[in-house]
Amino acid sequence: MFPDKKGKFGIFGGRFVPETLIAPLEELEKGYKEIVKTKEFKEKLNNLLKEYAGRPTPLYFAENLSKYLGFKVYLKREDLAFTGAHKINNTIGQVLLAKMMGKKRIIAETGAGQHGVATATASALLNMECVVYMGEIDLERQKLNVYRMKLLGAKVVPVTSGSKTLKDAINEAMRDWITNFETTHYVIGSVVGPHPYPLIVRNFQSVIGKETKKQIIEKEKRLPDYLIACVGGGSNSIGLFYPFYKYKSVKFIGVEGGGQGLNTDKHSATLTKGEKGILHGSFSYVLQDNYGQIKITHSISAGLDYPGVGPEHAFYKETGRAEYFSVDDKTALKGFHILSELEGIIPALEPSHAIGYLIENKDRFKKDDIVVLCLSGRGDKDVLEVARIEGEL
Ligand SMILES: *Cc1c(COP(=O)(O)O)cnc(C)c1O
């Protein structure tokens, strides 16, 4: 299976980093390999996921939405995981791993603040010091999440370099890690970055797909025809897809942020419109200009607003295992409203893109098709923004 020993998914992935980062990455890879297979780690993690994070999350048959669309849709309810999204699966796993490796300090970067909050939560739970790097512009935009992290005992450090947003916060966190890796673990929030991160994050998020497999077989006595999820860095989607990889009858659909349209500069459709390149230590698809400089992206949902994508997705695209599409801001808003009205579930704007895809492409599916959609998070965080956009406030 993949990745191979060098962290490659086919030609993608790897470890394209300055020499100073090789030592901490090798130490992490070794620690991960030794610790995750122990009984102690497995028991502790399973217990925390169950008692603290609320797993397993339900696989809910959305009857009203299914009637509306004309085929069967199940929602994997990651919105019901503690803190309201799938991100907690990864942060609890990584912080527990760090603790068992003897680390005392956790660092992370965050854009919208969701990953920062999930990391601060896991750090509070496991008694670890926590520092979160955040671009100055994002700090201003996401005041509530900044305060949440502070309540949870984390220190939030403003980043004033570059574009003062997520990619600069990642650079700053890497700098901290190089200096302090003996005491410190760097929690990356998606299936991106240098090897072994895409592997580690995928394995922690695979709990989504493993549960789904068990649940759909209980309910339908068969595997689904389609899995669909939104793709930012790609962790909730890979978490759902990966445990079904070898079942070729199960088709995978990833949906990226189409922003204001693919013929504008305002989108974050990395797999649809990007080119092969290197970002944050990994060879994958990247949104870049003719000089290889990283483009500024846009999406109505902060979680999809990233110019890179996990190398495993690049590999799935290249080999035809998954299909990737983009859905624009407007269609995502439609998905947001329709799920709220039909099912009484207000989704986050990120998975609203996947709902939007089903609405716009419902003719593609047959009446007895079974589709599982990863509802990666709840919409509370987005309600104010949607109200503002729609002129309700
Ligand atoms: C962060 C986030 C995403 C995007 O991240 P992936 O790594 O692509 O899963 C999607 N949905 C929600 C609710 C998020 O918070």
mmCIF file with all atom_site columns, C-alpha atoms in Angstrom, residues 169-364:
data_model
loop_
_atom_site.group_PDB
_atom_site.id
_atom_site.type_symbol
_atom_site.label_atom_id
_atom_site.label_alt_id
_atom_site.label_comp_id
_atom_site.label_asym_id
_atom_site.label_entity_id
_atom_site.label_seq_id
_atom_site.pdbx_PDB_ins_code
_atom_site.Cartn_x
_atom_site.Cartn_y
_atom_site.Cartn_z
_atom_site.occupancy
_atom_site.B_iso_or_equiv
_atom_site.pdbx_formal_charge
_atom_site.auth_seq_id
_atom_site.auth_comp_id
_atom_site.auth_asym_id
_atom_site.auth_atom_id
_atom_site.pdbx_PDB_model_num
ATOM 1   C CA . ALA A 1 169 ? 1.516   31.017 9.705   1.00 0.00 ? 169 ALA A CA 1
ATOM 2   C CA . ILE A 1 170 ? 2.695   27.596 8.429   1.00 0.00 ? 170 ILE A CA 1
ATOM 3   C CA . ASN A 1 171 ? 6.150   29.042 7.661   1.00 0.00 ? 171 ASN A CA 1
ATOM 4   C CA . GLU A 1 172 ? 6.358   30.533 11.163  1.00 0.00 ? 172 GLU A CA 1
ATOM 5   C CA . ALA A 1 173 ? 5.271   27.287 12.852  1.00 0.00 ? 173 ALA A CA 1
ATOM 6   C CA . MET A 1 174 ? 7.943   25.378 10.866  1.00 0.00 ? 174 MET A CA 1
ATOM 7   C CA . ARG A 1 175 ? 10.568  27.868 12.069  1.00 0.00 ? 175 ARG A CA 1
ATOM 8   C CA . ASP A 1 176 ? 9.526   27.298 15.686  1.00 0.00 ? 176 ASP A CA 1
ATOM 9   C CA . TRP A 1 177 ? 9.612   23.528 15.178  1.00 0.00 ? 177 TRP A CA 1
ATOM 10  C CA . ILE A 1 178 ? 13.135  23.516 13.724  1.00 0.00 ? 178 ILE A CA 1
ATOM 11  C CA . THR A 1 179 ? 14.363  25.373 16.827  1.00 0.00 ? 179 THR A CA 1
ATOM 12  C CA . ASN A 1 180 ? 12.397  23.481 19.481  1.00 0.00 ? 180 ASN A CA 1
ATOM 13  C CA . PHE A 1 181 ? 11.674  20.001 18.174  1.00 0.00 ? 181 PHE A CA 1
ATOM 14  C CA . GLU A 1 182 ? 13.272  18.266 21.132  1.00 0.00 ? 182 GLU A CA 1
ATOM 15  C CA . THR A 1 183 ? 10.414  19.404 23.355  1.00 0.00 ? 183 THR A CA 1
ATOM 16  C CA . THR A 1 184 ? 7.822   20.289 20.735  1.00 0.00 ? 184 THR A CA 1
ATOM 17  C CA . HIS A 1 185 ? 5.446   18.565 18.295  1.00 0.00 ? 185 HIS A CA 1
ATOM 18  C CA . TYR A 1 186 ? 3.986   20.414 15.311  1.00 0.00 ? 186 TYR A CA 1
ATOM 19  C CA . VAL A 1 187 ? 0.358   19.406 14.648  1.00 0.00 ? 187 VAL A CA 1
ATOM 20  C CA . ILE A 1 188 ? -0.470  19.837 10.958  1.00 0.00 ? 188 ILE A CA 1
ATOM 21  C CA . GLY A 1 189 ? -4.206  20.087 10.327  1.00 0.00 ? 189 GLY A CA 1
ATOM 22  C CA . SER A 1 190 ? -4.719  18.257 7.040   1.00 0.00 ? 190 SER A CA 1
ATOM 23  C CA . VAL A 1 191 ? -3.202  15.558 4.812   1.00 0.00 ? 191 VAL A CA 1
ATOM 24  C CA . VAL A 1 192 ? -0.572  18.012 3.539   1.00 0.00 ? 192 VAL A CA 1
ATOM 25  C CA . GLY A 1 193 ? 3.040   18.826 4.367   1.00 0.00 ? 193 GLY A CA 1
ATOM 26  C CA . PRO A 1 194 ? 6.137   16.611 4.166   1.00 0.00 ? 194 PRO A CA 1
ATOM 27  C CA . HIS A 1 195 ? 6.162   12.869 4.875   1.00 0.00 ? 195 HIS A CA 1
ATOM 28  C CA . PRO A 1 196 ? 5.038   11.483 7.339   1.00 0.00 ? 196 PRO A CA 1
ATOM 29  C CA . TYR A 1 197 ? 2.217   14.030 7.839   1.00 0.00 ? 197 TYR A CA 1
ATOM 30  C CA . PRO A 1 198 ? -0.038  12.964 4.925   1.00 0.00 ? 198 PRO A CA 1
ATOM 31  C CA . LEU A 1 199 ? 0.196   9.397  6.227   1.00 0.00 ? 199 LEU A CA 1
ATOM 32  C CA . ILE A 1 200 ? -0.362  10.263 9.898   1.00 0.00 ? 200 ILE A CA 1
ATOM 33  C CA . VAL A 1 201 ? -3.329  12.564 9.303   1.00 0.00 ? 201 VAL A CA 1
ATOM 34  C CA . ARG A 1 202 ? -4.940  10.123 6.853   1.00 0.00 ? 202 ARG A CA 1
ATOM 35  C CA . ASN A 1 203 ? -4.677  7.294  9.321   1.00 0.00 ? 203 ASN A CA 1
ATOM 36  C CA . PHE A 1 204 ? -6.195  9.318  12.155  1.00 0.00 ? 204 PHE A CA 1
ATOM 37  C CA . GLN A 1 205 ? -9.033  10.526 9.896   1.00 0.00 ? 205 GLN A CA 1
ATOM 38  C CA . SER A 1 206 ? -9.678  7.027  8.500   1.00 0.00 ? 206 SER A CA 1
ATOM 39  C CA . VAL A 1 207 ? -11.910 6.447  11.505  1.00 0.00 ? 207 VAL A CA 1
ATOM 40  C CA . ILE A 1 208 ? -14.568 8.228  9.385   1.00 0.00 ? 208 ILE A CA 1
ATOM 41  C CA . GLY A 1 209 ? -14.450 5.660  6.574   1.00 0.00 ? 209 GLY A CA 1
ATOM 42  C CA . LYS A 1 210 ? -14.023 2.650  8.866   1.00 0.00 ? 210 LYS A CA 1
ATOM 43  C CA . GLU A 1 211 ? -17.146 3.541  10.816  1.00 0.00 ? 211 GLU A CA 1
ATOM 44  C CA . THR A 1 212 ? -19.035 4.299  7.609   1.00 0.00 ? 212 THR A CA 1
ATOM 45  C CA . LYS A 1 213 ? -18.216 0.879  6.180   1.00 0.00 ? 213 LYS A CA 1
ATOM 46  C CA . LYS A 1 214 ? -19.549 -0.899 9.239   1.00 0.00 ? 214 LYS A CA 1
ATOM 47  C CA . GLN A 1 215 ? -22.634 1.314  9.467   1.00 0.00 ? 215 GLN A CA 1
ATOM 48  C CA . ILE A 1 216 ? -23.664 1.109  5.806   1.00 0.00 ? 216 ILE A CA 1
ATOM 49  C CA . ILE A 1 217 ? -23.350 -2.669 5.825   1.00 0.00 ? 217 ILE A CA 1
ATOM 50  C CA . GLU A 1 218 ? -25.586 -2.819 8.904   1.00 0.00 ? 218 GLU A CA 1
ATOM 51  C CA . LYS A 1 219 ? -28.164 -0.566 7.276   1.00 0.00 ? 219 LYS A CA 1
ATOM 52  C CA . GLU A 1 220 ? -28.046 -1.551 3.601   1.00 0.00 ? 220 GLU A CA 1
ATOM 53  C CA . LYS A 1 221 ? -26.274 -4.931 3.629   1.00 0.00 ? 221 LYS A CA 1
ATOM 54  C CA . ARG A 1 222 ? -23.996 -3.624 0.890   1.00 0.00 ? 222 ARG A CA 1
ATOM 55  C CA . LEU A 1 223 ? -21.305 -1.062 0.102   1.00 0.00 ? 223 LEU A CA 1
ATOM 56  C CA . PRO A 1 224 ? -22.294 2.383  -1.210  1.00 0.00 ? 224 PRO A CA 1
ATOM 57  C CA . ASP A 1 225 ? -22.012 3.314  -4.890  1.00 0.00 ? 225 ASP A CA 1
ATOM 58  C CA . TYR A 1 226 ? -20.524 6.740  -4.251  1.00 0.00 ? 226 TYR A CA 1
ATOM 59  C CA . LEU A 1 227 ? -18.621 8.554  -1.534  1.00 0.00 ? 227 LEU A CA 1
ATOM 60  C CA . ILE A 1 228 ? -18.580 12.327 -1.782  1.00 0.00 ? 228 ILE A CA 1
ATOM 61  C CA . ALA A 1 229 ? -16.756 14.926 0.316   1.00 0.00 ? 229 ALA A CA 1
ATOM 62  C CA . CYS A 1 230 ? -15.363 18.441 0.104   1.00 0.00 ? 230 CYS A CA 1
ATOM 63  C CA . VAL A 1 231 ? -11.619 18.892 -0.415  1.00 0.00 ? 231 VAL A CA 1
ATOM 64  C CA . GLY A 1 232 ? -9.594  21.677 1.183   1.00 0.00 ? 232 GLY A CA 1
ATOM 65  C CA . GLY A 1 233 ? -6.289  20.134 2.209   1.00 0.00 ? 233 GLY A CA 1
ATOM 66  C CA . GLY A 1 234 ? -8.154  16.866 1.799   1.00 0.00 ? 234 GLY A CA 1
ATOM 67  C CA . SER A 1 235 ? -8.382  15.225 5.223   1.00 0.00 ? 235 SER A CA 1
ATOM 68  C CA . ASN A 1 236 ? -12.109 14.572 5.724   1.00 0.00 ? 236 ASN A CA 1
ATOM 69  C CA . SER A 1 237 ? -12.369 13.236 2.167   1.00 0.00 ? 237 SER A CA 1
ATOM 70  C CA . ILE A 1 238 ? -9.329  10.949 2.418   1.00 0.00 ? 238 ILE A CA 1
ATOM 71  C CA . GLY A 1 239 ? -10.558 9.835  5.847   1.00 0.00 ? 239 GLY A CA 1
ATOM 72  C CA . LEU A 1 240 ? -13.811 8.714  4.226   1.00 0.00 ? 240 LEU A CA 1
ATOM 73  C CA . PHE A 1 241 ? -12.315 7.358  0.977   1.00 0.00 ? 241 PHE A CA 1
ATOM 74  C CA . TYR A 1 242 ? -9.220  5.482  2.086   1.00 0.00 ? 242 TYR A CA 1
ATOM 75  C CA . PRO A 1 243 ? -10.853 2.508  3.878   1.00 0.00 ? 243 PRO A CA 1
ATOM 76  C CA . PHE A 1 244 ? -12.829 1.876  0.656   1.00 0.00 ? 244 PHE A CA 1
ATOM 77  C CA . TYR A 1 245 ? -9.803  2.168  -1.632  1.00 0.00 ? 245 TYR A CA 1
ATOM 78  C CA . LYS A 1 246 ? -9.713  -1.474 -2.670  1.00 0.00 ? 246 LYS A CA 1
ATOM 79  C CA . TYR A 1 247 ? -13.460 -1.714 -3.376  1.00 0.00 ? 247 TYR A CA 1
ATOM 80  C CA . LYS A 1 248 ? -13.442 -0.557 -6.972  1.00 0.00 ? 248 LYS A CA 1
ATOM 81  C CA . SER A 1 249 ? -17.255 -0.503 -7.207  1.00 0.00 ? 249 SER A CA 1
ATOM 82  C CA . VAL A 1 250 ? -17.281 2.381  -4.714  1.00 0.00 ? 250 VAL A CA 1
ATOM 83  C CA . LYS A 1 251 ? -16.681 5.593  -6.653  1.00 0.00 ? 251 LYS A CA 1
ATOM 84  C CA . PHE A 1 252 ? -15.076 8.640  -5.035  1.00 0.00 ? 252 PHE A CA 1
ATOM 85  C CA . ILE A 1 253 ? -16.036 12.257 -5.719  1.00 0.00 ? 253 ILE A CA 1
ATOM 86  C CA . GLY A 1 254 ? -14.059 15.176 -4.270  1.00 0.00 ? 254 GLY A CA 1
ATOM 87  C CA . VAL A 1 255 ? -15.464 18.703 -4.434  1.00 0.00 ? 255 VAL A CA 1
ATOM 88  C CA . GLU A 1 256 ? -13.244 21.781 -4.304  1.00 0.00 ? 256 GLU A CA 1
ATOM 89  C CA . GLY A 1 257 ? -14.047 25.434 -3.728  1.00 0.00 ? 257 GLY A CA 1
ATOM 90  C CA . GLY A 1 258 ? -14.964 26.972 -7.091  1.00 0.00 ? 258 GLY A CA 1
ATOM 91  C CA . GLY A 1 259 ? -15.195 30.439 -5.508  1.00 0.00 ? 259 GLY A CA 1
ATOM 92  C CA . GLN A 1 260 ? -16.455 33.016 -7.979  1.00 0.00 ? 260 GLN A CA 1
ATOM 93  C CA . GLY A 1 261 ? -15.757 30.761 -10.953 1.00 0.00 ? 261 GLY A CA 1
ATOM 94  C CA . LEU A 1 262 ? -12.855 28.878 -12.526 1.00 0.00 ? 262 LEU A CA 1
ATOM 95  C CA . ASN A 1 263 ? -12.311 31.529 -15.180 1.00 0.00 ? 263 ASN A CA 1
ATOM 96  C CA . THR A 1 264 ? -11.636 34.129 -12.477 1.00 0.00 ? 264 THR A CA 1
ATOM 97  C CA . ASP A 1 265 ? -8.644  34.246 -10.097 1.00 0.00 ? 265 ASP A CA 1
ATOM 98  C CA . LYS A 1 266 ? -10.936 33.866 -7.114  1.00 0.00 ? 266 LYS A CA 1
ATOM 99  C CA . HIS A 1 267 ? -11.212 30.157 -6.454  1.00 0.00 ? 267 HIS A CA 1
ATOM 100 C CA . SER A 1 268 ? -9.364  27.389 -4.630  1.00 0.00 ? 268 SER A CA 1
ATOM 101 C CA . ALA A 1 269 ? -9.823  24.534 -7.133  1.00 0.00 ? 269 ALA A CA 1
ATOM 102 C CA . THR A 1 270 ? -6.305  23.133 -6.808  1.00 0.00 ? 270 THR A CA 1
ATOM 103 C CA . LEU A 1 271 ? -6.885  19.746 -8.449  1.00 0.00 ? 271 LEU A CA 1
ATOM 104 C CA . THR A 1 272 ? -9.069  21.126 -11.236 1.00 0.00 ? 272 THR A CA 1
ATOM 105 C CA . LYS A 1 273 ? -6.999  24.189 -12.138 1.00 0.00 ? 273 LYS A CA 1
ATOM 106 C CA . GLY A 1 274 ? -3.617  23.790 -10.450 1.00 0.00 ? 274 GLY A CA 1
ATOM 107 C CA . GLU A 1 275 ? -0.361  22.357 -11.772 1.00 0.00 ? 275 GLU A CA 1
ATOM 108 C CA . LYS A 1 276 ? 2.160   19.958 -10.338 1.00 0.00 ? 276 LYS A CA 1
ATOM 109 C CA . GLY A 1 277 ? 4.526   21.656 -7.929  1.00 0.00 ? 277 GLY A CA 1
ATOM 110 C CA . ILE A 1 278 ? 5.849   21.828 -4.410  1.00 0.00 ? 278 ILE A CA 1
ATOM 111 C CA . LEU A 1 279 ? 4.165   23.503 -1.462  1.00 0.00 ? 279 LEU A CA 1
ATOM 112 C CA . HIS A 1 280 ? 4.974   23.030 2.213   1.00 0.00 ? 280 HIS A CA 1
ATOM 113 C CA . GLY A 1 281 ? 7.385   20.196 1.599   1.00 0.00 ? 281 GLY A CA 1
ATOM 114 C CA . SER A 1 282 ? 5.227   18.020 -0.608  1.00 0.00 ? 282 SER A CA 1
ATOM 115 C CA . PHE A 1 283 ? 4.966   17.422 -4.374  1.00 0.00 ? 283 PHE A CA 1
ATOM 116 C CA . SER A 1 284 ? 1.332   17.679 -5.390  1.00 0.00 ? 284 SER A CA 1
ATOM 117 C CA . TYR A 1 285 ? -1.004  19.969 -7.311  1.00 0.00 ? 285 TYR A CA 1
ATOM 118 C CA . VAL A 1 286 ? -0.576  23.641 -6.468  1.00 0.00 ? 286 VAL A CA 1
ATOM 119 C CA . LEU A 1 287 ? -2.202  26.901 -7.542  1.00 0.00 ? 287 LEU A CA 1
ATOM 120 C CA . GLN A 1 288 ? 0.824   28.846 -8.750  1.00 0.00 ? 288 GLN A CA 1
ATOM 121 C CA . ASP A 1 289 ? 1.750   31.522 -11.272 1.00 0.00 ? 289 ASP A CA 1
ATOM 122 C CA . ASN A 1 290 ? 4.168   31.132 -14.204 1.00 0.00 ? 290 ASN A CA 1
ATOM 123 C CA . TYR A 1 291 ? 7.100   31.726 -11.849 1.00 0.00 ? 291 TYR A CA 1
ATOM 124 C CA . GLY A 1 292 ? 5.972   29.061 -9.380  1.00 0.00 ? 292 GLY A CA 1
ATOM 125 C CA . GLN A 1 293 ? 4.822   31.658 -6.847  1.00 0.00 ? 293 GLN A CA 1
ATOM 126 C CA . ILE A 1 294 ? 1.796   30.601 -4.826  1.00 0.00 ? 294 ILE A CA 1
ATOM 127 C CA . LYS A 1 295 ? -1.459  32.250 -5.844  1.00 0.00 ? 295 LYS A CA 1
ATOM 128 C CA . ILE A 1 296 ? -3.886  33.954 -3.490  1.00 0.00 ? 296 ILE A CA 1
ATOM 129 C CA . THR A 1 297 ? -6.988  31.777 -3.345  1.00 0.00 ? 297 THR A CA 1
ATOM 130 C CA . HIS A 1 298 ? -10.601 32.448 -2.514  1.00 0.00 ? 298 HIS A CA 1
ATOM 131 C CA . SER A 1 299 ? -13.523 30.409 -1.259  1.00 0.00 ? 299 SER A CA 1
ATOM 132 C CA . ILE A 1 300 ? -16.661 31.348 0.629   1.00 0.00 ? 300 ILE A CA 1
ATOM 133 C CA . SER A 1 301 ? -15.567 28.688 3.134   1.00 0.00 ? 301 SER A CA 1
ATOM 134 C CA . ALA A 1 302 ? -12.309 29.270 4.982   1.00 0.00 ? 302 ALA A CA 1
ATOM 135 C CA . GLY A 1 303 ? -11.619 25.533 5.218   1.00 0.00 ? 303 GLY A CA 1
ATOM 136 C CA . LEU A 1 304 ? -11.404 25.124 1.430   1.00 0.00 ? 304 LEU A CA 1
ATOM 137 C CA . ASP A 1 305 ? -9.358  28.294 0.902   1.00 0.00 ? 305 ASP A CA 1
ATOM 138 C CA . TYR A 1 306 ? -5.906  26.709 0.447   1.00 0.00 ? 306 TYR A CA 1
ATOM 139 C CA . PRO A 1 307 ? -3.615  26.768 -2.644  1.00 0.00 ? 307 PRO A CA 1
ATOM 140 C CA . GLY A 1 308 ? -2.385  23.177 -2.168  1.00 0.00 ? 308 GLY A CA 1
ATOM 141 C CA . VAL A 1 309 ? -3.900  19.730 -1.696  1.00 0.00 ? 309 VAL A CA 1
ATOM 142 C CA . GLY A 1 310 ? -2.774  16.467 -0.119  1.00 0.00 ? 310 GLY A CA 1
ATOM 143 C CA . PRO A 1 311 ? -0.506  14.333 -2.358  1.00 0.00 ? 311 PRO A CA 1
ATOM 144 C CA . GLU A 1 312 ? -2.736  11.283 -1.980  1.00 0.00 ? 312 GLU A CA 1
ATOM 145 C CA . HIS A 1 313 ? -5.515  13.174 -3.778  1.00 0.00 ? 313 HIS A CA 1
ATOM 146 C CA . ALA A 1 314 ? -3.104  14.092 -6.583  1.00 0.00 ? 314 ALA A CA 1
ATOM 147 C CA . PHE A 1 315 ? -2.381  10.368 -6.861  1.00 0.00 ? 315 PHE A CA 1
ATOM 148 C CA . TYR A 1 316 ? -6.096  9.417  -6.871  1.00 0.00 ? 316 TYR A CA 1
ATOM 149 C CA . LYS A 1 317 ? -6.693  12.000 -9.600  1.00 0.00 ? 317 LYS A CA 1
ATOM 150 C CA . GLU A 1 318 ? -3.747  10.875 -11.720 1.00 0.00 ? 318 GLU A CA 1
ATOM 151 C CA . THR A 1 319 ? -4.729  7.207  -11.481 1.00 0.00 ? 319 THR A CA 1
ATOM 152 C CA . GLY A 1 320 ? -8.448  7.856  -11.994 1.00 0.00 ? 320 GLY A CA 1
ATOM 153 C CA . ARG A 1 321 ? -9.406  6.365  -8.621  1.00 0.00 ? 321 ARG A CA 1
ATOM 154 C CA . ALA A 1 322 ? -11.320 9.538  -7.711  1.00 0.00 ? 322 ALA A CA 1
ATOM 155 C CA . GLU A 1 323 ? -12.961 12.314 -9.682  1.00 0.00 ? 323 GLU A CA 1
ATOM 156 C CA . TYR A 1 324 ? -12.627 15.945 -8.642  1.00 0.00 ? 324 TYR A CA 1
ATOM 157 C CA . PHE A 1 325 ? -14.998 18.776 -9.425  1.00 0.00 ? 325 PHE A CA 1
ATOM 158 C CA . SER A 1 326 ? -15.458 22.301 -8.208  1.00 0.00 ? 326 SER A CA 1
ATOM 159 C CA . VAL A 1 327 ? -18.603 23.990 -6.964  1.00 0.00 ? 327 VAL A CA 1
ATOM 160 C CA . ASP A 1 328 ? -18.842 27.777 -6.783  1.00 0.00 ? 328 ASP A CA 1
ATOM 161 C CA . ASP A 1 329 ? -19.772 29.922 -3.782  1.00 0.00 ? 329 ASP A CA 1
ATOM 162 C CA . LYS A 1 330 ? -23.325 30.435 -5.012  1.00 0.00 ? 330 LYS A CA 1
ATOM 163 C CA . THR A 1 331 ? -24.061 26.727 -5.421  1.00 0.00 ? 331 THR A CA 1
ATOM 164 C CA . ALA A 1 332 ? -22.522 26.015 -2.002  1.00 0.00 ? 332 ALA A CA 1
ATOM 165 C CA . LEU A 1 333 ? -24.931 28.546 -0.485  1.00 0.00 ? 333 LEU A CA 1
ATOM 166 C CA . LYS A 1 334 ? -27.774 26.708 -2.189  1.00 0.00 ? 334 LYS A CA 1
ATOM 167 C CA . GLY A 1 335 ? -26.600 23.460 -0.599  1.00 0.00 ? 335 GLY A CA 1
ATOM 168 C CA . PHE A 1 336 ? -26.356 25.230 2.765   1.00 0.00 ? 336 PHE A CA 1
ATOM 169 C CA . HIS A 1 337 ? -30.002 26.356 2.567   1.00 0.00 ? 337 HIS A CA 1
ATOM 170 C CA . ILE A 1 338 ? -31.435 23.154 1.160   1.00 0.00 ? 338 ILE A CA 1
ATOM 171 C CA . LEU A 1 339 ? -29.958 20.905 3.837   1.00 0.00 ? 339 LEU A CA 1
ATOM 172 C CA . SER A 1 340 ? -31.074 23.336 6.556   1.00 0.00 ? 340 SER A CA 1
ATOM 173 C CA . GLU A 1 341 ? -34.637 23.408 5.227   1.00 0.00 ? 341 GLU A CA 1
ATOM 174 C CA . LEU A 1 342 ? -35.036 19.758 4.286   1.00 0.00 ? 342 LEU A CA 1
ATOM 175 C CA . GLU A 1 343 ? -33.302 18.051 7.195   1.00 0.00 ? 343 GLU A CA 1
ATOM 176 C CA . GLY A 1 344 ? -33.048 20.664 9.965   1.00 0.00 ? 344 GLY A CA 1
ATOM 177 C CA . ILE A 1 345 ? -29.267 20.370 9.793   1.00 0.00 ? 345 ILE A CA 1
ATOM 178 C CA . ILE A 1 346 ? -27.300 23.584 9.249   1.00 0.00 ? 346 ILE A CA 1
ATOM 179 C CA . PRO A 1 347 ? -24.086 22.406 7.563   1.00 0.00 ? 347 PRO A CA 1
ATOM 180 C CA . ALA A 1 348 ? -20.704 24.146 7.504   1.00 0.00 ? 348 ALA A CA 1
ATOM 181 C CA . LEU A 1 349 ? -20.023 25.948 4.224   1.00 0.00 ? 349 LEU A CA 1
ATOM 182 C CA . GLU A 1 350 ? -17.277 23.439 3.346   1.00 0.00 ? 350 GLU A CA 1
ATOM 183 C CA . PRO A 1 351 ? -19.512 20.327 3.029   1.00 0.00 ? 351 PRO A CA 1
ATOM 184 C CA . SER A 1 352 ? -22.220 22.580 1.548   1.00 0.00 ? 352 SER A CA 1
ATOM 185 C CA . HIS A 1 353 ? -20.083 22.382 -1.608  1.00 0.00 ? 353 HIS A CA 1
ATOM 186 C CA . ALA A 1 354 ? -20.575 18.602 -1.725  1.00 0.00 ? 354 ALA A CA 1
ATOM 187 C CA . ILE A 1 355 ? -24.325 19.044 -1.206  1.00 0.00 ? 355 ILE A CA 1
ATOM 188 C CA . GLY A 1 356 ? -24.287 21.647 -3.982  1.00 0.00 ? 356 GLY A CA 1
ATOM 189 C CA . TYR A 1 357 ? -22.606 19.132 -6.289  1.00 0.00 ? 357 TYR A CA 1
ATOM 190 C CA . LEU A 1 358 ? -25.372 16.566 -5.707  1.00 0.00 ? 358 LEU A CA 1
ATOM 191 C CA . ILE A 1 359 ? -28.067 19.164 -6.368  1.00 0.00 ? 359 ILE A CA 1
ATOM 192 C CA . GLU A 1 360 ? -26.479 20.381 -9.598  1.00 0.00 ? 360 GLU A CA 1
ATOM 193 C CA . ASN A 1 361 ? -25.643 16.893 -10.858 1.00 0.00 ? 361 ASN A CA 1
ATOM 194 C CA . LYS A 1 362 ? -28.532 14.815 -9.622  1.00 0.00 ? 362 LYS A CA 1
ATOM 195 C CA . ASP A 1 363 ? -29.186 13.379 -13.108 1.00 0.00 ? 363 ASP A CA 1
ATOM 196 C CA . ARG A 1 364 ? -25.869 11.597 -12.949 1.00 0.00 ? 364 ARG A CA 1
#
